[in-house]
């Protein structure tokens, strides 16, 4: 028997998944959040947002897309509506699902990061969800997370769900921060002639 390891060559398949939701040109909420985290040093030691190997497929990304596909089919049964791209103040974003009966946002995450015991340790998720809620004019959200490695004690997958009710001032304050950073991002893009 002869065994040779080969590249899984999933780039084309990932590209076709990405093509399902084309992005509008301009500033995107995810890019603003990444700029904030990079500038503030929040990404040290994290390679799940690293673009250095953007030509290679990333297993965490594939798993994330697969999990969302599974949830998409299940959530159709619950009457949740898949959101399309929305825009507020020139910033584009793509929330996951809306429960139109309860007027509540539903976001799904899949991560290899460790569950720390506190959802507030996941600043980028909360910042993103606050932005979505602001744009949709709603105060309630549910975040459901698959922690692939649980809390690493032991490494057992766990799913956590969090219902969050925001105050309007929290959404407004968050959005003011996003707008300030978006101006910085736009200036950088204009100077570099490319999108970050």
PDB file of C-alpha atoms in Angstrom, residues 71-72 74-83 96-102 104-106 108:
ATOM      1  CA  UNK A  71     -28.560  25.596  11.467  1.00  0.00           C
ATOM      2  CA  UNK A  72     -30.107  27.216   8.382  1.00  0.00           C
ATOM      3  CA  UNK A  74     -33.153  23.570  11.233  1.00  0.00           C
ATOM      4  CA  UNK A  75     -34.119  27.198  11.721  1.00  0.00           C
ATOM      5  CA  UNK A  76     -36.454  27.173   8.739  1.00  0.00           C
ATOM      6  CA  UNK A  77     -38.610  24.881  10.863  1.00  0.00           C
ATOM      7  CA  UNK A  78     -38.669  27.462  13.672  1.00  0.00           C
ATOM      8  CA  UNK A  79     -39.797  30.276  11.382  1.00  0.00           C
ATOM      9  CA  UNK A  80     -36.581  32.267  11.602  1.00  0.00           C
ATOM     10  CA  UNK A  81     -35.825  34.373   8.553  1.00  0.00           C
ATOM     11  CA  UNK A  82     -32.343  34.404   6.992  1.00  0.00           C
ATOM     12  CA  UNK A  83     -31.222  38.001   6.840  1.00  0.00           C
ATOM     13  CA  UNK A  96     -27.745  35.793  10.510  1.00  0.00           C
ATOM     14  CA  UNK A  97     -31.461  35.385  11.339  1.00  0.00           C
ATOM     15  CA  UNK A  98     -34.450  37.350  12.545  1.00  0.00           C
ATOM     16  CA  UNK A  99     -37.317  35.994  14.615  1.00  0.00           C
ATOM     17  CA  UNK A 100     -40.027  38.234  13.197  1.00  0.00           C
ATOM     18  CA  UNK A 101     -42.591  37.042  15.790  1.00  0.00           C
ATOM     19  CA  UNK A 102     -40.439  38.080  18.764  1.00  0.00           C
ATOM     20  CA  UNK A 104     -35.258  39.249  17.999  1.00  0.00           C
ATOM     21  CA  UNK A 105     -31.908  38.762  16.259  1.00  0.00           C
ATOM     22  CA  UNK A 106     -30.327  35.274  16.198  1.00  0.00           C
ATOM     23  CA  UNK A 108     -24.608  31.730  15.342  1.00  0.00           C
TER      24      UNK A 108
END
